[in-house]
PDB file of C-alpha atoms and ligand atoms in Angstrom:
ATOM      1  CA  MET A   1    -106.263 -16.800 -69.767  1.00  0.00           C
ATOM      2  CA  ARG A   2    -106.764 -20.058 -71.683  1.00  0.00           C
ATOM      3  CA  GLU A   3    -105.810 -21.025 -75.204  1.00  0.00           C
ATOM      4  CA  VAL A   4    -106.723 -24.326 -76.869  1.00  0.00           C
ATOM      5  CA  VAL A   5    -104.360 -25.434 -79.656  1.00  0.00           C
ATOM      6  CA  VAL A   6    -105.412 -28.369 -81.851  1.00  0.00           C
ATOM      7  CA  ARG A   7    -103.309 -30.075 -84.527  1.00  0.00           C
ATOM      8  CA  GLN A   8    -104.233 -33.050 -86.713  1.00  0.00           C
ATOM      9  CA  THR A   9    -101.710 -35.538 -85.330  1.00  0.00           C
ATOM     10  CA  GLU A  10     -99.739 -36.259 -82.156  1.00  0.00           C
ATOM     11  CA  GLN A  11     -96.526 -35.467 -84.041  1.00  0.00           C
ATOM     12  CA  GLU A  12     -97.828 -32.074 -85.199  1.00  0.00           C
ATOM     13  CA  ILE A  13     -99.050 -30.973 -81.779  1.00  0.00           C
ATOM     14  CA  THR A  14     -95.798 -32.196 -80.207  1.00  0.00           C
ATOM     15  CA  GLN A  15     -93.796 -30.092 -82.694  1.00  0.00           C
ATOM     16  CA  GLU A  16     -96.071 -27.117 -82.013  1.00  0.00           C
ATOM     17  CA  VAL A  17     -95.516 -27.468 -78.255  1.00  0.00           C
ATOM     18  CA  CYS A  18     -91.744 -27.661 -78.805  1.00  0.00           C
ATOM     19  CA  GLY A  19     -91.896 -24.181 -80.314  1.00  0.00           C
ATOM     20  CA  ILE A  20     -94.136 -22.841 -77.541  1.00  0.00           C
ATOM     21  CA  PHE A  21     -91.885 -24.419 -74.911  1.00  0.00           C
ATOM     22  CA  ARG A  22     -88.704 -22.866 -76.335  1.00  0.00           C
ATOM     23  CA  GLY A  23     -90.393 -19.487 -76.743  1.00  0.00           C
ATOM     24  CA  ILE A  24     -91.469 -19.373 -73.083  1.00  0.00           C
ATOM     25  CA  ILE A  25     -87.971 -20.339 -71.918  1.00  0.00           C
ATOM     26  CA  ARG A  26     -86.390 -17.663 -74.149  1.00  0.00           C
ATOM     27  CA  GLU A  27     -88.868 -14.986 -72.962  1.00  0.00           C
ATOM     28  CA  SER A  28     -88.374 -15.912 -69.277  1.00  0.00           C
ATOM     29  CA  VAL A  29     -84.570 -15.751 -69.536  1.00  0.00           C
ATOM     30  CA  GLU A  30     -84.713 -12.443 -71.461  1.00  0.00           C
ATOM     31  CA  GLU A  31     -86.965 -10.910 -68.805  1.00  0.00           C
ATOM     32  CA  ARG A  32     -85.630 -12.503 -65.603  1.00  0.00           C
ATOM     33  CA  LYS A  33     -82.292 -14.150 -66.485  1.00  0.00           C
ATOM     34  CA  THR A  34     -83.741 -17.525 -65.490  1.00  0.00           C
ATOM     35  CA  CYS A  35     -86.592 -19.914 -66.286  1.00  0.00           C
ATOM     36  CA  SER A  36     -88.165 -22.128 -63.643  1.00  0.00           C
ATOM     37  CA  LEU A  37     -89.564 -25.210 -65.325  1.00  0.00           C
ATOM     38  CA  SER A  38     -91.564 -28.148 -63.938  1.00  0.00           C
ATOM     39  CA  LEU A  39     -91.789 -31.352 -65.984  1.00  0.00           C
ATOM     40  CA  ALA A  40     -94.184 -34.297 -65.981  1.00  0.00           C
ATOM     41  CA  GLY A  41     -93.885 -38.021 -66.467  1.00  0.00           C
ATOM     42  CA  GLY A  42     -95.894 -40.201 -68.835  1.00  0.00           C
ATOM     43  CA  THR A  43     -95.737 -41.275 -72.475  1.00  0.00           C
ATOM     44  CA  THR A  44     -97.124 -38.036 -73.924  1.00  0.00           C
ATOM     45  CA  PRO A  45     -94.609 -35.757 -72.158  1.00  0.00           C
ATOM     46  CA  ARG A  46     -91.866 -38.256 -73.003  1.00  0.00           C
ATOM     47  CA  LYS A  47     -92.539 -37.771 -76.746  1.00  0.00           C
ATOM     48  CA  LEU A  48     -92.221 -34.012 -76.244  1.00  0.00           C
ATOM     49  CA  TYR A  49     -88.866 -34.460 -74.488  1.00  0.00           C
ATOM     50  CA  GLN A  50     -87.629 -36.657 -77.335  1.00  0.00           C
ATOM     51  CA  ALA A  51     -88.678 -34.002 -79.871  1.00  0.00           C
ATOM     52  CA  LEU A  52     -86.974 -31.238 -77.848  1.00  0.00           C
ATOM     53  CA  ALA A  53     -83.801 -33.324 -77.585  1.00  0.00           C
ATOM     54  CA  ARG A  54     -83.813 -34.073 -81.350  1.00  0.00           C
ATOM     55  CA  GLY A  55     -83.962 -30.346 -82.081  1.00  0.00           C
ATOM     56  CA  CYS A  56     -81.298 -29.297 -79.588  1.00  0.00           C
ATOM     57  CA  ALA A  57     -78.444 -29.236 -82.132  1.00  0.00           C
ATOM     58  CA  VAL A  58     -80.093 -26.298 -83.963  1.00  0.00           C
ATOM     59  CA  ASP A  59     -81.750 -24.856 -80.897  1.00  0.00           C
ATOM     60  CA  ASP A  60     -80.601 -21.538 -79.398  1.00  0.00           C
ATOM     61  CA  THR A  61     -82.823 -21.906 -76.326  1.00  0.00           C
ATOM     62  CA  PRO A  62     -80.877 -20.724 -73.237  1.00  0.00           C
ATOM     63  CA  TRP A  63     -81.121 -24.131 -71.516  1.00  0.00           C
ATOM     64  CA  SER A  64     -78.133 -23.325 -69.249  1.00  0.00           C
ATOM     65  CA  ASP A  65     -80.318 -20.720 -67.481  1.00  0.00           C
ATOM     66  CA  VAL A  66     -83.190 -23.159 -66.838  1.00  0.00           C
ATOM     67  CA  GLU A  67     -84.004 -24.594 -63.387  1.00  0.00           C
ATOM     68  CA  VAL A  68     -85.690 -27.998 -63.779  1.00  0.00           C
ATOM     69  CA  PHE A  69     -88.155 -29.310 -61.188  1.00  0.00           C
ATOM     70  CA  PHE A  70     -90.653 -32.182 -61.316  1.00  0.00           C
ATOM     71  CA  GLY A  71     -94.407 -31.783 -60.834  1.00  0.00           C
ATOM     72  CA  ASP A  72     -94.784 -35.292 -59.477  1.00  0.00           C
ATOM     73  CA  GLU A  73     -92.840 -38.461 -58.833  1.00  0.00           C
ATOM     74  CA  ARG A  74     -93.431 -42.093 -58.096  1.00  0.00           C
ATOM     75  CA  ASP A  75     -92.275 -43.683 -54.828  1.00  0.00           C
ATOM     76  CA  VAL A  76     -89.233 -45.307 -56.454  1.00  0.00           C
ATOM     77  CA  PRO A  77     -85.477 -44.609 -56.563  1.00  0.00           C
ATOM     78  CA  GLN A  78     -84.203 -42.292 -59.294  1.00  0.00           C
ATOM     79  CA  ASP A  79     -82.673 -45.212 -61.231  1.00  0.00           C
ATOM     80  CA  HIS A  80     -85.939 -47.186 -61.218  1.00  0.00           C
ATOM     81  CA  VAL A  81     -87.622 -47.737 -64.589  1.00  0.00           C
ATOM     82  CA  GLU A  82     -90.769 -45.972 -63.294  1.00  0.00           C
ATOM     83  CA  SER A  83     -88.930 -42.846 -62.120  1.00  0.00           C
ATOM     84  CA  ASN A  84     -90.100 -39.657 -63.853  1.00  0.00           C
ATOM     85  CA  TYR A  85     -86.720 -38.108 -63.080  1.00  0.00           C
ATOM     86  CA  GLY A  86     -84.936 -41.058 -64.697  1.00  0.00           C
ATOM     87  CA  MET A  87     -87.107 -40.865 -67.809  1.00  0.00           C
ATOM     88  CA  VAL A  88     -86.619 -37.084 -68.163  1.00  0.00           C
ATOM     89  CA  GLN A  89     -82.872 -37.419 -67.586  1.00  0.00           C
ATOM     90  CA  ARG A  90     -82.537 -40.068 -70.310  1.00  0.00           C
ATOM     91  CA  THR A  91     -84.865 -38.504 -72.903  1.00  0.00           C
ATOM     92  CA  LEU A  92     -84.093 -34.805 -72.413  1.00  0.00           C
ATOM     93  CA  LEU A  93     -81.579 -33.636 -69.838  1.00  0.00           C
ATOM     94  CA  ASP A  94     -78.713 -35.858 -71.041  1.00  0.00           C
ATOM     95  CA  HIS A  95     -78.996 -34.133 -74.440  1.00  0.00           C
ATOM     96  CA  LEU A  96     -79.110 -30.495 -73.326  1.00  0.00           C
ATOM     97  CA  PRO A  97     -76.580 -28.028 -71.829  1.00  0.00           C
ATOM     98  CA  ILE A  98     -78.465 -27.891 -68.519  1.00  0.00           C
ATOM     99  CA  GLN A  99     -76.287 -27.448 -65.434  1.00  0.00           C
ATOM    100  CA  PRO A 100     -76.576 -30.526 -63.149  1.00  0.00           C
ATOM    101  CA  ALA A 101     -76.970 -28.186 -60.133  1.00  0.00           C
ATOM    102  CA  HIS A 102     -80.076 -26.773 -61.853  1.00  0.00           C
ATOM    103  CA  VAL A 103     -81.853 -30.155 -61.899  1.00  0.00           C
ATOM    104  CA  HIS A 104     -83.946 -30.764 -58.775  1.00  0.00           C
ATOM    105  CA  PRO A 105     -85.348 -34.326 -58.541  1.00  0.00           C
ATOM    106  CA  MET A 106     -88.271 -34.995 -56.196  1.00  0.00           C
ATOM    107  CA  PRO A 107     -87.179 -37.243 -53.250  1.00  0.00           C
ATOM    108  CA  ALA A 108     -90.258 -39.464 -53.602  1.00  0.00           C
ATOM    109  CA  ASP A 109     -88.499 -42.584 -52.322  1.00  0.00           C
ATOM    110  CA  ALA A 110     -87.688 -41.068 -48.913  1.00  0.00           C
ATOM    111  CA  ASP A 111     -88.746 -43.019 -45.809  1.00  0.00           C
ATOM    112  CA  ASP A 112     -90.662 -40.028 -44.425  1.00  0.00           C
ATOM    113  CA  LEU A 113     -92.496 -38.860 -47.543  1.00  0.00           C
ATOM    114  CA  ASP A 114     -94.375 -36.066 -45.791  1.00  0.00           C
ATOM    115  CA  ALA A 115     -91.139 -34.536 -44.493  1.00  0.00           C
ATOM    116  CA  ALA A 116     -89.519 -34.992 -47.911  1.00  0.00           C
ATOM    117  CA  ALA A 117     -92.442 -33.199 -49.592  1.00  0.00           C
ATOM    118  CA  ALA A 118     -92.151 -30.308 -47.134  1.00  0.00           C
ATOM    119  CA  GLY A 119     -88.419 -30.178 -47.827  1.00  0.00           C
ATOM    120  CA  TYR A 120     -88.972 -30.068 -51.590  1.00  0.00           C
ATOM    121  CA  GLU A 121     -91.511 -27.264 -51.145  1.00  0.00           C
ATOM    122  CA  GLN A 122     -88.947 -25.314 -49.096  1.00  0.00           C
ATOM    123  CA  HIS A 123     -86.309 -25.930 -51.774  1.00  0.00           C
ATOM    124  CA  ILE A 124     -88.682 -24.587 -54.429  1.00  0.00           C
ATOM    125  CA  ARG A 125     -89.136 -21.463 -52.291  1.00  0.00           C
ATOM    126  CA  GLU A 126     -85.360 -21.019 -52.199  1.00  0.00           C
ATOM    127  CA  VAL A 127     -84.967 -21.224 -55.979  1.00  0.00           C
ATOM    128  CA  VAL A 128     -88.210 -19.978 -57.578  1.00  0.00           C
ATOM    129  CA  GLU A 129     -89.233 -16.364 -57.048  1.00  0.00           C
ATOM    130  CA  VAL A 130     -92.540 -15.950 -55.254  1.00  0.00           C
ATOM    131  CA  GLY A 131     -95.472 -14.015 -56.661  1.00  0.00           C
ATOM    132  CA  LYS A 132     -97.659 -11.391 -54.947  1.00  0.00           C
ATOM    133  CA  ASP A 133     -99.521 -14.173 -53.121  1.00  0.00           C
ATOM    134  CA  GLY A 134     -96.301 -15.484 -51.563  1.00  0.00           C
ATOM    135  CA  ILE A 135     -96.409 -18.660 -53.683  1.00  0.00           C
ATOM    136  CA  PRO A 136     -93.413 -19.577 -55.891  1.00  0.00           C
ATOM    137  CA  ARG A 137     -94.318 -18.684 -59.473  1.00  0.00           C
ATOM    138  CA  PHE A 138     -93.006 -21.166 -62.040  1.00  0.00           C
ATOM    139  CA  ASP A 139     -92.378 -19.746 -65.484  1.00  0.00           C
ATOM    140  CA  LEU A 140     -93.609 -22.960 -67.096  1.00  0.00           C
ATOM    141  CA  ILE A 141     -95.304 -26.087 -65.782  1.00  0.00           C
ATOM    142  CA  LEU A 142     -95.832 -28.962 -68.226  1.00  0.00           C
ATOM    143  CA  LEU A 143     -98.700 -31.342 -67.436  1.00  0.00           C
ATOM    144  CA  GLY A 144     -99.942 -34.506 -69.056  1.00  0.00           C
ATOM    145  CA  MET A 145    -103.377 -35.903 -68.235  1.00  0.00           C
ATOM    146  CA  GLY A 146    -104.328 -39.429 -67.319  1.00  0.00           C
ATOM    147  CA  ALA A 147    -107.431 -40.959 -68.902  1.00  0.00           C
ATOM    148  CA  GLU A 148    -109.194 -40.521 -65.549  1.00  0.00           C
ATOM    149  CA  GLY A 149    -108.593 -36.771 -65.719  1.00  0.00           C
ATOM    150  CA  TYR A 150    -105.695 -36.528 -63.268  1.00  0.00           C
ATOM    151  CA  VAL A 151    -102.743 -34.170 -63.685  1.00  0.00           C
ATOM    152  CA  ALA A 152     -99.347 -34.469 -61.980  1.00  0.00           C
ATOM    153  CA  SER A 153    -100.298 -37.004 -59.281  1.00  0.00           C
ATOM    154  CA  ILE A 154    -103.502 -35.220 -58.255  1.00  0.00           C
ATOM    155  CA  PHE A 155    -105.926 -38.122 -58.651  1.00  0.00           C
ATOM    156  CA  PRO A 156    -109.689 -37.735 -58.276  1.00  0.00           C
ATOM    157  CA  PHE A 157    -111.055 -38.126 -54.715  1.00  0.00           C
ATOM    158  CA  THR A 158    -107.622 -38.140 -53.064  1.00  0.00           C
ATOM    159  CA  ASP A 159    -106.210 -35.817 -50.393  1.00  0.00           C
ATOM    160  CA  ALA A 160    -104.196 -34.031 -53.087  1.00  0.00           C
ATOM    161  CA  ALA A 161    -107.438 -33.046 -54.858  1.00  0.00           C
ATOM    162  CA  THR A 162    -108.715 -31.196 -51.768  1.00  0.00           C
ATOM    163  CA  GLU A 163    -105.440 -29.812 -50.355  1.00  0.00           C
ATOM    164  CA  GLU A 164    -105.470 -26.021 -50.052  1.00  0.00           C
ATOM    165  CA  GLU A 165    -102.419 -25.225 -47.895  1.00  0.00           C
ATOM    166  CA  LYS A 166     -99.478 -27.380 -48.966  1.00  0.00           C
ATOM    167  CA  LEU A 167     -97.746 -26.664 -52.275  1.00  0.00           C
ATOM    168  CA  VAL A 168     -96.078 -30.080 -52.492  1.00  0.00           C
ATOM    169  CA  MET A 169     -97.468 -33.170 -50.778  1.00  0.00           C
ATOM    170  CA  ALA A 170     -97.150 -36.901 -50.420  1.00  0.00           C
ATOM    171  CA  CYS A 171    -100.336 -38.863 -50.937  1.00  0.00           C
ATOM    172  CA  PHE A 172    -101.554 -42.435 -51.186  1.00  0.00           C
ATOM    173  CA  VAL A 173    -103.302 -43.174 -54.485  1.00  0.00           C
ATOM    174  CA  PRO A 174    -105.839 -46.009 -53.906  1.00  0.00           C
ATOM    175  CA  VAL A 175    -106.330 -46.748 -57.613  1.00  0.00           C
ATOM    176  CA  LEU A 176    -102.583 -47.436 -57.871  1.00  0.00           C
ATOM    177  CA  GLY A 177    -102.085 -48.840 -54.377  1.00  0.00           C
ATOM    178  CA  ARG A 178     -98.977 -46.680 -54.208  1.00  0.00           C
ATOM    179  CA  LYS A 179     -97.743 -43.390 -52.765  1.00  0.00           C
ATOM    180  CA  ARG A 180     -96.850 -40.420 -54.942  1.00  0.00           C
ATOM    181  CA  MET A 181     -95.380 -36.973 -54.356  1.00  0.00           C
ATOM    182  CA  THR A 182     -97.045 -34.126 -56.240  1.00  0.00           C
ATOM    183  CA  PHE A 183     -97.453 -30.410 -56.737  1.00  0.00           C
ATOM    184  CA  THR A 184    -100.889 -29.253 -55.555  1.00  0.00           C
ATOM    185  CA  PHE A 185    -103.334 -26.974 -57.363  1.00  0.00           C
ATOM    186  CA  SER A 186    -102.097 -23.984 -55.328  1.00  0.00           C
ATOM    187  CA  LEU A 187     -98.578 -24.300 -56.735  1.00  0.00           C
ATOM    188  CA  ILE A 188     -99.631 -25.269 -60.266  1.00  0.00           C
ATOM    189  CA  ASN A 189    -102.166 -22.450 -60.630  1.00  0.00           C
ATOM    190  CA  ALA A 190     -99.608 -19.849 -59.475  1.00  0.00           C
ATOM    191  CA  ALA A 191     -97.530 -20.437 -62.641  1.00  0.00           C
ATOM    192  CA  ARG A 192     -96.999 -17.877 -65.412  1.00  0.00           C
ATOM    193  CA  HIS A 193     -97.539 -20.542 -68.081  1.00  0.00           C
ATOM    194  CA  ILE A 194     -99.068 -24.017 -67.899  1.00  0.00           C
ATOM    195  CA  ILE A 195     -99.038 -26.350 -70.885  1.00  0.00           C
ATOM    196  CA  LEU A 196    -101.523 -29.250 -70.642  1.00  0.00           C
ATOM    197  CA  LEU A 197    -100.560 -31.659 -73.441  1.00  0.00           C
ATOM    198  CA  VAL A 198    -103.162 -34.352 -74.198  1.00  0.00           C
ATOM    199  CA  THR A 199    -103.270 -36.729 -77.164  1.00  0.00           C
ATOM    200  CA  GLY A 200    -105.226 -39.807 -78.174  1.00  0.00           C
ATOM    201  CA  SER A 201    -108.886 -40.724 -78.581  1.00  0.00           C
ATOM    202  CA  ASP A 202    -108.939 -42.502 -75.198  1.00  0.00           C
ATOM    203  CA  LYS A 203    -108.884 -39.071 -73.517  1.00  0.00           C
ATOM    204  CA  ALA A 204    -111.409 -37.362 -75.820  1.00  0.00           C
ATOM    205  CA  GLU A 205    -114.415 -37.734 -73.516  1.00  0.00           C
ATOM    206  CA  VAL A 206    -112.536 -36.300 -70.536  1.00  0.00           C
ATOM    207  CA  VAL A 207    -111.180 -33.449 -72.706  1.00  0.00           C
ATOM    208  CA  ASP A 208    -114.769 -32.573 -73.661  1.00  0.00           C
ATOM    209  CA  ARG A 209    -115.744 -32.514 -69.990  1.00  0.00           C
ATOM    210  CA  ILE A 210    -112.778 -30.424 -68.792  1.00  0.00           C
ATOM    211  CA  LEU A 211    -113.332 -27.830 -71.525  1.00  0.00           C
ATOM    212  CA  GLY A 212    -116.362 -26.707 -69.609  1.00  0.00           C
ATOM    213  CA  ARG A 213    -119.281 -28.628 -71.007  1.00  0.00           C
ATOM    214  CA  ASP A 214    -119.794 -30.486 -67.752  1.00  0.00           C
ATOM    215  CA  GLN A 215    -120.214 -28.378 -64.612  1.00  0.00           C
ATOM    216  CA  GLU A 216    -119.634 -31.499 -62.476  1.00  0.00           C
ATOM    217  CA  ALA A 217    -116.165 -31.836 -64.017  1.00  0.00           C
ATOM    218  CA  ARG A 218    -114.495 -29.546 -61.494  1.00  0.00           C
ATOM    219  CA  LYS A 219    -115.554 -31.874 -58.675  1.00  0.00           C
ATOM    220  CA  THR A 220    -114.397 -35.090 -60.283  1.00  0.00           C
ATOM    221  CA  LEU A 221    -111.662 -34.214 -62.786  1.00  0.00           C
ATOM    222  CA  PRO A 222    -108.490 -32.565 -61.443  1.00  0.00           C
ATOM    223  CA  ALA A 223    -107.575 -31.390 -64.973  1.00  0.00           C
ATOM    224  CA  ALA A 224    -110.733 -29.228 -64.940  1.00  0.00           C
ATOM    225  CA  ARG A 225    -109.285 -27.283 -62.007  1.00  0.00           C
ATOM    226  CA  ILE A 226    -106.146 -26.157 -63.782  1.00  0.00           C
ATOM    227  CA  ALA A 227    -106.684 -22.410 -64.109  1.00  0.00           C
ATOM    228  CA  PRO A 228    -103.702 -20.088 -63.539  1.00  0.00           C
ATOM    229  CA  ALA A 229    -104.690 -17.151 -61.303  1.00  0.00           C
ATOM    230  CA  ASP A 230    -102.428 -14.729 -63.174  1.00  0.00           C
ATOM    231  CA  GLY A 231    -100.980 -16.660 -66.084  1.00  0.00           C
ATOM    232  CA  LYS A 232    -101.754 -18.519 -69.276  1.00  0.00           C
ATOM    233  CA  LEU A 233    -103.040 -22.075 -69.704  1.00  0.00           C
ATOM    234  CA  ILE A 234    -102.323 -23.637 -73.081  1.00  0.00           C
ATOM    235  CA  ILE A 235    -104.307 -26.824 -73.690  1.00  0.00           C
ATOM    236  CA  ALA A 236    -102.524 -28.600 -76.535  1.00  0.00           C
ATOM    237  CA  LEU A 237    -104.440 -31.415 -78.233  1.00  0.00           C
ATOM    238  CA  ASP A 238    -104.205 -33.657 -81.240  1.00  0.00           C
ATOM    239  CA  TYR A 239    -107.436 -34.131 -83.223  1.00  0.00           C
ATOM    240  CA  PRO A 240    -108.259 -37.566 -81.737  1.00  0.00           C
ATOM    241  CA  ALA A 241    -108.217 -36.011 -78.254  1.00  0.00           C
ATOM    242  CA  ALA A 242    -110.130 -32.887 -79.370  1.00  0.00           C
ATOM    243  CA  ARG A 243    -112.770 -34.502 -81.562  1.00  0.00           C
ATOM    244  CA  ALA A 244    -115.434 -35.239 -78.921  1.00  0.00           C
ATOM    245  CA  ALA A 245    -115.295 -31.578 -77.887  1.00  0.00           C
ATOM    246  CA  GLY A 246    -116.118 -30.626 -81.484  1.00  0.00           C
ATOM    247  CA  LEU A 247    -112.752 -28.900 -81.999  1.00  0.00           C
ATOM    248  CA  LYS A 248    -111.077 -28.895 -85.408  1.00  0.00           C
ATOM    249  CA  PRO A 249    -107.300 -28.861 -86.050  1.00  0.00           C
ATOM    250  CA  GLU A 250    -105.692 -25.665 -87.368  1.00  0.00           C
ATOM    251  CA  ARG A 251    -102.550 -25.574 -89.433  1.00  0.00           C
ATOM    252  CA  GLY A 252     -99.310 -25.562 -87.460  1.00  0.00           C
ATOM    253  CA  THR A 253     -96.920 -22.609 -87.092  1.00  0.00           C
ATOM    254  CA  GLN A 254     -93.844 -24.733 -86.136  1.00  0.00           C
TER     255      GLN A 254
HETATM  256  C1  6PG B   1     -97.068 -39.503 -64.127  1.00  0.00           C
HETATM  257  C2  6PG B   1     -97.388 -38.203 -64.777  1.00  0.00           C
HETATM  258  C3  6PG B   1     -98.838 -38.127 -65.144  1.00  0.00           C
HETATM  259  C4  6PG B   1     -98.858 -38.127 -66.655  1.00  0.00           C
HETATM  260  C5  6PG B   1    -100.233 -38.319 -67.226  1.00  0.00           C
HETATM  261  C6  6PG B   1    -100.156 -38.516 -68.746  1.00  0.00           C
HETATM  262  O1  6PG B   1     -96.250 -39.531 -63.207  1.00  0.00           O
HETATM  263  O2  6PG B   1     -97.610 -40.507 -64.638  1.00  0.00           O
HETATM  264  O3  6PG B   1     -96.855 -37.119 -64.278  1.00  0.00           O
HETATM  265  O4  6PG B   1     -99.494 -37.010 -64.638  1.00  0.00           O
HETATM  266  O5  6PG B   1     -98.325 -36.893 -67.129  1.00  0.00           O
HETATM  267  O6  6PG B   1    -100.841 -39.460 -66.636  1.00  0.00           O
HETATM  268  O7  6PG B   1     -99.496 -39.734 -68.947  1.00  0.00           O
HETATM  269  P1  6PG B   1     -99.642 -40.475 -70.381  1.00  0.00           P
HETATM  270  O8  6PG B   1     -99.193 -39.480 -71.393  1.00  0.00           O
HETATM  271  O9  6PG B   1     -98.720 -41.665 -70.239  1.00  0.00           O
HETATM  272  O10 6PG B   1    -101.095 -40.836 -70.523  1.00  0.00           O
END
């Protein structure tokens, strides 16, 4: 199932996603006493984290029952300025009643990145309940999208874009000249809920293509291959990102 939510501005869509985010966490904890969450790096997700943190004082979300994982990570130590874990810790986790033992950083600066990715996948299996297909089923995976159409660290034309067995993998990203660790499509598309949050006119053309107007998109744009097998995909856009696709903003509910 897919829902596209459009709001006039980045601030409005970020506020809207805050409400959706909290609602999914509340529903997951009510139904299963836990919520398995995977977070993304980048400037767009960072603004969401800042908005969630700002609202935490009046927020009854059961954050202490949330397990926090990371959908991708750069090959840097956790205290490095480029670390997704470090950014999420500073902008969100330091402000919420999340148990430190429930935060699971990706070991993307390990010497043997392949072994570290396999270890993280095993750790996910130990914490996140598996679905009927034997794949761990996250309650909520947040994704941003790069202007080239990548999600997590699944970049076009890389091994991660064609991987069908591994759930977490290390890969070299030629366009960056660096290694990354990332969830693969198999793990992402097993989730109950996926929120793809995209803002800004620089991504409008890719948004138009991933929304199905370009059959070639699935081959070249990883974001076009985000389709939960038995879950809900919420594509959250501000009007500048939605405009090329001919989508108009609706009024917010948050
Ligand atoms: C990363 C992210 C990446 C990001 C998108 C959106 O490690 O960079 O996980 O997938 O979410 O590229 O980033 P921006 O919002 O900064 O464009």
